[in-house]
Structure formats: C-alpha cells, structure tokens
Amino acid sequence: MQISCIIFLGGMISVLDIRVKKKIGTLDMDISFTMERPLITVVFGRSGSGKTTLANIIAGLLSPDIGMIRFEDSVYCDTEKRIDISADKRGIGYVFQEHRLFPHLNVKDNLTFGRFPGGRKSKTDFSKIVDLLKIGHLLERYPDTLSGGEAQRAAIGRALFACTSFMIMDEPLSSLDLRLKNELIPYIALIPENFSFPMIYITHSSEEVKKLAGMVALINSGKLVSYDVPDKVYDQSGLRPFAA
C-alpha cells in the first residue's frame, strides 16, 4: 500500500512532490510526501530504514523502480513517462556525511566548484554564503588544515553555491563530536529563511529533529510511518522506537 501525505501550511507553497518505490536487497521502499517552501523536512529513522536510499533517489544518484519526483514545474523523474533527469541537471545542493572537499583546492575554489556540474548558475551570492557560515577567514586554506566543523561548513557552503532548487543534507553532523554538532546546527537552521531553499535533512538523532524540523517524515523499513509537524509526530508515533 502506498502512503500519501499532503499537507498545507499557511503561507507555504507546495514545491516538492515525491512518490517512489524501490526494492534493494531486503529493503522494500514505498514512500510518498509533499514538501513546502520554505521548510526543513527532517527524514528520521534508524540505520537501515532507507533514509540515504531515499535521498539518493531524490538527488538522481539512484533511480526508483516506480515513481515520480517533481520540483515546482519540473519533473525530475517519472518512470511511467520514462523521464529521469541526471543528478547534475537537478540543481540540488547535496551535503554528505563526510565533507568530500577536494584536497588540492583551497576553500574558495571548493566553494565555487559546485557551480560547474550541469552548467549551473548560482542563485546565491557568494559573499552572503561566506558571511552566513562565517568562513571568510578560511578561503585561502586547504581542507587538510581545517577542523571537522570548519570543513563541514565549507561543504555546506559549496552545496549552497551549487543549489538552484533545494538542499539535501545526509546526516552531515554524524561524524562530529557534540560540541561541533551544537556549533553547526544554528548555521543549518538559517539556510531556508536566508536562501528560500527547502531542505531535506536526514538524521537518526532526535535532538537534531527537535532543533531543526519544520516537518518530520518518520520512516521505518522503507515505509512512511508519519509525516507531520514535530509535536504531532511525537504524540502519534514517538521517536524512540525508530531511533538508531
């Protein structure tokens, strides 16, 4: 059975519709939901629940068996119509668990490199990104001289500069200690209101849900358990049974 959850919030506009099915090994994914702008939707679930698989399908790094992904007026994927736009043409700013900065490029060149895949023309001002993330003093430095938090801020900046549609962050804080996590969360929270990019934020941390989520997509074994505002998800399902 396919689960469909479509919600409407005052002042919000539906921009991202996702309906996908994918079977990989023992994972049988069947997930549908609609995101709004501006908003952070946190995809929450334990390890192996399908969070990263879902992110990679949305980003175009993996194709669904059956499904449709639409952003505003653009159809990124429609298996029925045999449409599957390549990842570099979707304009998604993707932040991975590891920073994945190019070691031979300084921070400034890493930031601007993101606009080249797919011939993207950035929608964001370079100086605004630098100021928001407070990385101006890092621009001439190389990745091997950065702390974990500095490197991940640079990776977020690169994704922002490349983004022309929406952001995906796949557990970007998982490799950091608690101090660095708490340091980075405020920067992430500021992105939608400053750049008007909706964001899918993937985590198995209930603390990150509490601090970042506008909406929560709670998934388990490839299925959508609940999609609602955080308080209602806590009331209806709770998070503890689905945590890592």
mmCIF file of C-alpha atoms in Angstrom:
data_model
loop_
_atom_site.group_PDB
_atom_site.id
_atom_site.type_symbol
_atom_site.label_atom_id
_atom_site.label_comp_id
_atom_site.label_asym_id
_atom_site.label_seq_id
_atom_site.Cartn_x
_atom_site.Cartn_y
_atom_site.Cartn_z
ATOM 1 C CA MET A 1 0.000 0.000 0.000
ATOM 2 C CA GLN A 2 1.361 3.416 -0.928
ATOM 3 C CA ILE A 3 1.152 6.043 1.805
ATOM 4 C CA SER A 4 0.417 9.587 0.650
ATOM 5 C CA CYS A 5 0.677 12.570 2.967
ATOM 6 C CA ILE A 6 -0.017 16.032 1.558
ATOM 7 C CA ILE A 7 -0.155 18.969 3.956
ATOM 8 C CA PHE A 8 -0.846 22.676 3.544
ATOM 9 C CA LEU A 9 0.565 25.333 5.862
ATOM 10 C CA GLY A 10 -0.416 28.990 5.956
ATOM 11 C CA GLY A 11 1.907 30.967 3.670
ATOM 12 C CA MET A 12 3.648 27.812 2.418
ATOM 13 C CA ILE A 13 3.725 26.652 -1.193
ATOM 14 C CA SER A 14 3.980 23.021 -2.211
ATOM 15 C CA VAL A 15 7.181 22.661 -4.215
ATOM 16 C CA LEU A 16 8.476 19.105 -3.996
ATOM 17 C CA ASP A 17 6.314 16.032 -4.597
ATOM 18 C CA ILE A 18 7.856 12.614 -4.017
ATOM 19 C CA ARG A 19 6.246 9.244 -4.776
ATOM 20 C CA VAL A 20 8.784 6.451 -5.105
ATOM 21 C CA LYS A 21 9.113 2.678 -4.835
ATOM 22 C CA LYS A 22 12.445 0.880 -4.791
ATOM 23 C CA LYS A 23 13.498 -2.622 -3.805
ATOM 24 C CA ILE A 24 17.150 -3.150 -2.825
ATOM 25 C CA GLY A 25 18.031 -6.378 -1.058
ATOM 26 C CA THR A 26 15.689 -6.698 1.917
ATOM 27 C CA LEU A 27 14.604 -3.033 1.700
ATOM 28 C CA ASP A 28 11.226 -2.598 0.006
ATOM 29 C CA MET A 29 10.719 1.174 -0.181
ATOM 30 C CA ASP A 30 7.324 2.781 -0.795
ATOM 31 C CA ILE A 31 7.261 6.433 0.268
ATOM 32 C CA SER A 32 5.229 9.499 -0.703
ATOM 33 C CA PHE A 33 5.131 13.011 0.719
ATOM 34 C CA THR A 34 4.960 16.661 -0.322
ATOM 35 C CA MET A 35 7.325 19.372 0.913
ATOM 36 C CA GLU A 36 6.620 23.046 1.303
ATOM 37 C CA ARG A 37 8.736 26.193 0.898
ATOM 38 C CA PRO A 38 10.476 27.441 2.974
ATOM 39 C CA LEU A 39 10.852 24.491 5.285
ATOM 40 C CA ILE A 40 13.225 21.929 6.724
ATOM 41 C CA THR A 41 11.756 18.452 6.459
ATOM 42 C CA VAL A 42 13.680 16.031 8.641
ATOM 43 C CA VAL A 43 13.707 12.429 7.448
ATOM 44 C CA PHE A 44 14.136 10.412 10.634
ATOM 45 C CA GLY A 45 14.670 6.721 11.185
ATOM 46 C CA ARG A 46 17.098 4.103 12.408
ATOM 47 C CA SER A 47 20.081 2.906 10.394
ATOM 48 C CA GLY A 48 18.905 0.715 7.502
ATOM 49 C CA SER A 49 15.443 2.281 7.339
ATOM 50 C CA GLY A 50 16.087 3.670 3.859
ATOM 51 C CA LYS A 51 16.952 7.309 4.614
ATOM 52 C CA THR A 52 20.053 7.559 2.419
ATOM 53 C CA THR A 53 18.448 5.442 -0.310
ATOM 54 C CA LEU A 54 15.559 7.914 -0.389
ATOM 55 C CA ALA A 55 17.976 10.870 -0.533
ATOM 56 C CA ASN A 56 19.910 9.316 -3.406
ATOM 57 C CA ILE A 57 16.713 8.634 -5.348
ATOM 58 C CA ILE A 58 15.580 12.240 -4.918
ATOM 59 C CA ALA A 59 19.019 13.526 -5.921
ATOM 60 C CA GLY A 60 19.137 11.348 -9.042
ATOM 61 C CA LEU A 61 22.039 9.193 -7.853
ATOM 62 C CA LEU A 62 19.713 6.178 -7.834
ATOM 63 C CA SER A 63 16.632 5.507 -9.948
ATOM 64 C CA PRO A 64 13.342 4.305 -8.430
ATOM 65 C CA ASP A 65 11.708 1.161 -9.728
ATOM 66 C CA ILE A 66 8.414 3.035 -9.934
ATOM 67 C CA GLY A 67 7.703 6.654 -9.099
ATOM 68 C CA MET A 68 7.613 10.354 -9.739
ATOM 69 C CA ILE A 69 9.632 13.294 -8.371
ATOM 70 C CA ARG A 70 8.516 16.815 -9.225
ATOM 71 C CA PHE A 71 10.066 20.106 -8.130
ATOM 72 C CA GLU A 72 7.842 23.115 -8.850
ATOM 73 C CA ASP A 73 7.088 22.814 -12.586
ATOM 74 C CA SER A 74 9.977 20.471 -13.359
ATOM 75 C CA VAL A 75 9.561 16.707 -13.450
ATOM 76 C CA TYR A 76 12.840 15.139 -12.359
ATOM 77 C CA CYS A 77 11.652 11.588 -12.599
ATOM 78 C CA ASP A 78 8.550 9.845 -13.936
ATOM 79 C CA THR A 79 9.028 6.156 -14.591
ATOM 80 C CA GLU A 80 5.711 5.887 -16.416
ATOM 81 C CA LYS A 81 6.828 8.544 -18.923
ATOM 82 C CA ARG A 82 10.442 7.328 -18.903
ATOM 83 C CA ILE A 83 11.748 10.622 -17.573
ATOM 84 C CA ASP A 84 14.869 10.503 -15.409
ATOM 85 C CA ILE A 85 16.841 13.765 -15.280
ATOM 86 C CA SER A 86 20.507 13.237 -14.392
ATOM 87 C CA ALA A 87 21.756 14.314 -10.968
ATOM 88 C CA ASP A 88 23.866 17.177 -12.312
ATOM 89 C CA LYS A 89 20.809 18.703 -14.018
ATOM 90 C CA ARG A 90 18.544 18.681 -10.946
ATOM 91 C CA GLY A 91 20.238 21.637 -9.250
ATOM 92 C CA ILE A 92 20.235 20.001 -5.827
ATOM 93 C CA GLY A 93 22.750 21.072 -3.193
ATOM 94 C CA TYR A 94 23.821 17.809 -1.544
ATOM 95 C CA VAL A 95 25.786 17.673 1.715
ATOM 96 C CA PHE A 96 27.145 14.215 2.523
ATOM 97 C CA GLN A 97 28.116 12.695 5.866
ATOM 98 C CA GLU A 98 31.789 13.352 5.070
ATOM 99 C CA HIS A 99 32.746 16.797 3.775
ATOM 100 C CA ARG A 100 34.234 15.422 0.497
ATOM 101 C CA LEU A 101 36.186 18.614 -0.198
ATOM 102 C CA PHE A 102 38.779 18.418 -2.952
ATOM 103 C CA PRO A 103 42.156 18.245 -1.170
ATOM 104 C CA HIS A 104 44.045 20.057 -3.969
ATOM 105 C CA LEU A 105 41.705 23.084 -3.901
ATOM 106 C CA ASN A 106 41.526 25.779 -1.262
ATOM 107 C CA VAL A 107 38.195 26.575 0.402
ATOM 108 C CA LYS A 108 37.313 29.341 -2.056
ATOM 109 C CA ASP A 109 37.871 27.079 -5.063
ATOM 110 C CA ASN A 110 35.972 24.258 -3.379
ATOM 111 C CA LEU A 111 33.023 26.587 -2.825
ATOM 112 C CA THR A 112 32.858 27.777 -6.423
ATOM 113 C CA PHE A 113 33.488 24.354 -7.971
ATOM 114 C CA GLY A 114 29.920 23.371 -7.173
ATOM 115 C CA ARG A 115 28.500 25.578 -9.907
ATOM 116 C CA PHE A 116 30.217 23.677 -12.727
ATOM 117 C CA PRO A 117 28.324 20.339 -12.752
ATOM 118 C CA GLY A 118 25.405 20.724 -15.118
ATOM 119 C CA GLY A 119 26.485 24.271 -16.021
ATOM 120 C CA ARG A 120 24.681 25.680 -13.007
ATOM 121 C CA LYS A 121 24.381 29.411 -12.471
ATOM 122 C CA SER A 122 24.292 30.040 -8.742
ATOM 123 C CA LYS A 123 21.157 31.616 -7.286
ATOM 124 C CA THR A 124 23.017 32.738 -4.191
ATOM 125 C CA ASP A 125 25.510 35.488 -3.577
ATOM 126 C CA PHE A 126 28.983 34.198 -2.761
ATOM 127 C CA SER A 127 29.599 36.805 -0.062
ATOM 128 C CA LYS A 128 26.256 36.040 1.594
ATOM 129 C CA ILE A 129 27.194 32.368 1.902
ATOM 130 C CA VAL A 130 30.621 33.238 3.280
ATOM 131 C CA ASP A 131 29.121 35.669 5.800
ATOM 132 C CA LEU A 132 26.336 33.333 6.943
ATOM 133 C CA LEU A 133 28.709 30.414 7.523
ATOM 134 C CA LYS A 134 31.499 32.652 8.889
ATOM 135 C CA ILE A 135 34.164 31.127 6.651
ATOM 136 C CA GLY A 136 35.739 34.276 5.195
ATOM 137 C CA HIS A 137 38.960 33.665 7.110
ATOM 138 C CA LEU A 138 39.177 30.119 5.701
ATOM 139 C CA LEU A 139 39.003 30.901 1.969
ATOM 140 C CA GLU A 140 42.720 30.529 1.250
ATOM 141 C CA ARG A 141 43.192 27.455 3.421
ATOM 142 C CA TYR A 142 43.217 23.817 2.251
ATOM 143 C CA PRO A 143 40.989 21.022 3.586
ATOM 144 C CA ASP A 144 43.769 19.242 5.473
ATOM 145 C CA THR A 145 44.260 22.345 7.643
ATOM 146 C CA LEU A 146 40.583 22.606 8.675
ATOM 147 C CA SER A 147 38.863 21.296 11.770
ATOM 148 C CA GLY A 148 35.900 18.958 11.325
ATOM 149 C CA GLY A 149 33.431 21.773 11.893
ATOM 150 C CA GLU A 150 35.247 24.149 9.517
ATOM 151 C CA ALA A 151 35.388 21.508 6.784
ATOM 152 C CA GLN A 152 31.686 20.747 7.094
ATOM 153 C CA ARG A 153 30.805 24.461 6.973
ATOM 154 C CA ALA A 154 32.824 24.698 3.759
ATOM 155 C CA ALA A 155 30.967 21.654 2.385
ATOM 156 C CA ILE A 156 27.632 23.269 3.247
ATOM 157 C CA GLY A 157 28.777 26.448 1.508
ATOM 158 C CA ARG A 158 29.745 24.500 -1.622
ATOM 159 C CA ALA A 159 26.303 22.849 -1.706
ATOM 160 C CA LEU A 160 24.604 26.228 -1.247
ATOM 161 C CA PHE A 161 26.579 27.810 -4.066
ATOM 162 C CA ALA A 162 25.653 24.897 -6.349
ATOM 163 C CA CYS A 163 21.998 24.810 -5.328
ATOM 164 C CA THR A 164 19.343 26.056 -7.732
ATOM 165 C CA SER A 165 16.393 24.010 -6.459
ATOM 166 C CA PHE A 166 16.567 22.537 -2.938
ATOM 167 C CA MET A 167 19.025 21.132 -0.410
ATOM 168 C CA ILE A 168 19.622 17.599 0.826
ATOM 169 C CA MET A 169 21.753 17.011 3.911
ATOM 170 C CA ASP A 170 22.505 13.378 4.680
ATOM 171 C CA GLU A 171 23.490 13.151 8.353
ATOM 172 C CA PRO A 172 26.024 15.987 7.978
ATOM 173 C CA LEU A 173 26.808 16.022 11.708
ATOM 174 C CA SER A 174 27.181 12.288 12.310
ATOM 175 C CA SER A 175 30.995 12.313 12.288
ATOM 176 C CA LEU A 176 31.326 15.318 14.618
ATOM 177 C CA ASP A 177 31.512 15.490 18.383
ATOM 178 C CA LEU A 178 28.723 17.065 20.438
ATOM 179 C CA ARG A 179 30.421 20.466 20.668
ATOM 180 C CA LEU A 180 30.822 20.742 16.902
ATOM 181 C CA LYS A 181 27.284 19.491 16.306
ATOM 182 C CA ASN A 182 25.890 22.218 18.542
ATOM 183 C CA GLU A 183 28.117 24.735 16.777
ATOM 184 C CA LEU A 184 26.846 23.814 13.298
ATOM 185 C CA ILE A 185 23.110 23.418 13.941
ATOM 186 C CA PRO A 186 22.420 27.186 14.097
ATOM 187 C CA TYR A 187 24.068 27.667 10.685
ATOM 188 C CA ILE A 188 21.910 24.930 9.145
ATOM 189 C CA ALA A 189 18.747 26.346 10.695
ATOM 190 C CA LEU A 190 19.349 29.708 8.990
ATOM 191 C CA ILE A 191 19.559 28.350 5.438
ATOM 192 C CA PRO A 192 15.866 28.160 4.390
ATOM 193 C CA GLU A 193 14.958 31.652 5.606
ATOM 194 C CA ASN A 194 18.095 33.226 4.129
ATOM 195 C CA PHE A 195 18.094 31.476 0.763
ATOM 196 C CA SER A 196 14.486 30.232 0.343
ATOM 197 C CA PHE A 197 15.692 26.715 -0.435
ATOM 198 C CA PRO A 198 13.547 23.960 1.052
ATOM 199 C CA MET A 199 15.683 21.314 2.720
ATOM 200 C CA ILE A 200 15.550 17.569 3.312
ATOM 201 C CA TYR A 201 17.637 16.850 6.389
ATOM 202 C CA ILE A 202 18.388 13.209 7.194
ATOM 203 C CA THR A 203 19.229 12.076 10.700
ATOM 204 C CA HIS A 204 18.761 9.404 13.341
ATOM 205 C CA SER A 205 19.245 11.977 16.125
ATOM 206 C CA SER A 206 16.091 13.008 17.972
ATOM 207 C CA GLU A 207 17.947 16.109 19.234
ATOM 208 C CA GLU A 208 18.514 17.285 15.662
ATOM 209 C CA VAL A 209 14.819 16.716 14.952
ATOM 210 C CA LYS A 210 13.883 18.953 17.877
ATOM 211 C CA LYS A 211 16.280 21.717 16.861
ATOM 212 C CA LEU A 212 15.754 21.763 13.085
ATOM 213 C CA ALA A 213 12.498 20.175 11.935
ATOM 214 C CA GLY A 214 9.623 22.125 10.465
ATOM 215 C CA MET A 215 8.115 18.807 9.424
ATOM 216 C CA VAL A 216 9.147 15.240 10.221
ATOM 217 C CA ALA A 217 8.999 12.317 7.797
ATOM 218 C CA LEU A 218 9.335 9.326 10.086
ATOM 219 C CA ILE A 219 10.309 6.204 8.151
ATOM 220 C CA ASN A 220 10.839 2.584 9.093
ATOM 221 C CA SER A 221 11.822 -0.310 6.812
ATOM 222 C CA GLY A 222 11.292 1.847 3.736
ATOM 223 C CA LYS A 223 7.778 2.943 4.697
ATOM 224 C CA LEU A 224 6.449 6.308 5.839
ATOM 225 C CA VAL A 225 5.204 5.920 9.412
ATOM 226 C CA SER A 226 4.193 9.537 9.918
ATOM 227 C CA TYR A 227 4.560 12.917 8.209
ATOM 228 C CA ASP A 228 3.568 15.908 10.285
ATOM 229 C CA VAL A 229 4.790 18.757 12.464
ATOM 230 C CA PRO A 230 7.219 17.530 15.163
ATOM 231 C CA ASP A 231 4.820 17.749 18.118
ATOM 232 C CA LYS A 232 2.221 15.623 16.357
ATOM 233 C CA VAL A 233 4.795 13.053 15.299
ATOM 234 C CA TYR A 234 5.930 12.783 18.931
ATOM 235 C CA ASP A 235 2.309 12.372 20.055
ATOM 236 C CA GLN A 236 1.284 9.915 17.339
ATOM 237 C CA SER A 237 4.336 7.740 16.940
ATOM 238 C CA GLY A 238 7.113 8.824 19.230
ATOM 239 C CA LEU A 239 10.687 8.793 18.027
ATOM 240 C CA ARG A 240 12.407 6.405 20.421
ATOM 241 C CA PRO A 241 11.251 3.160 18.738
ATOM 242 C CA PHE A 242 12.637 4.417 15.409
ATOM 243 C CA ALA A 243 15.955 5.826 16.598
ATOM 244 C CA ALA A 244 19.289 4.239 15.699
#
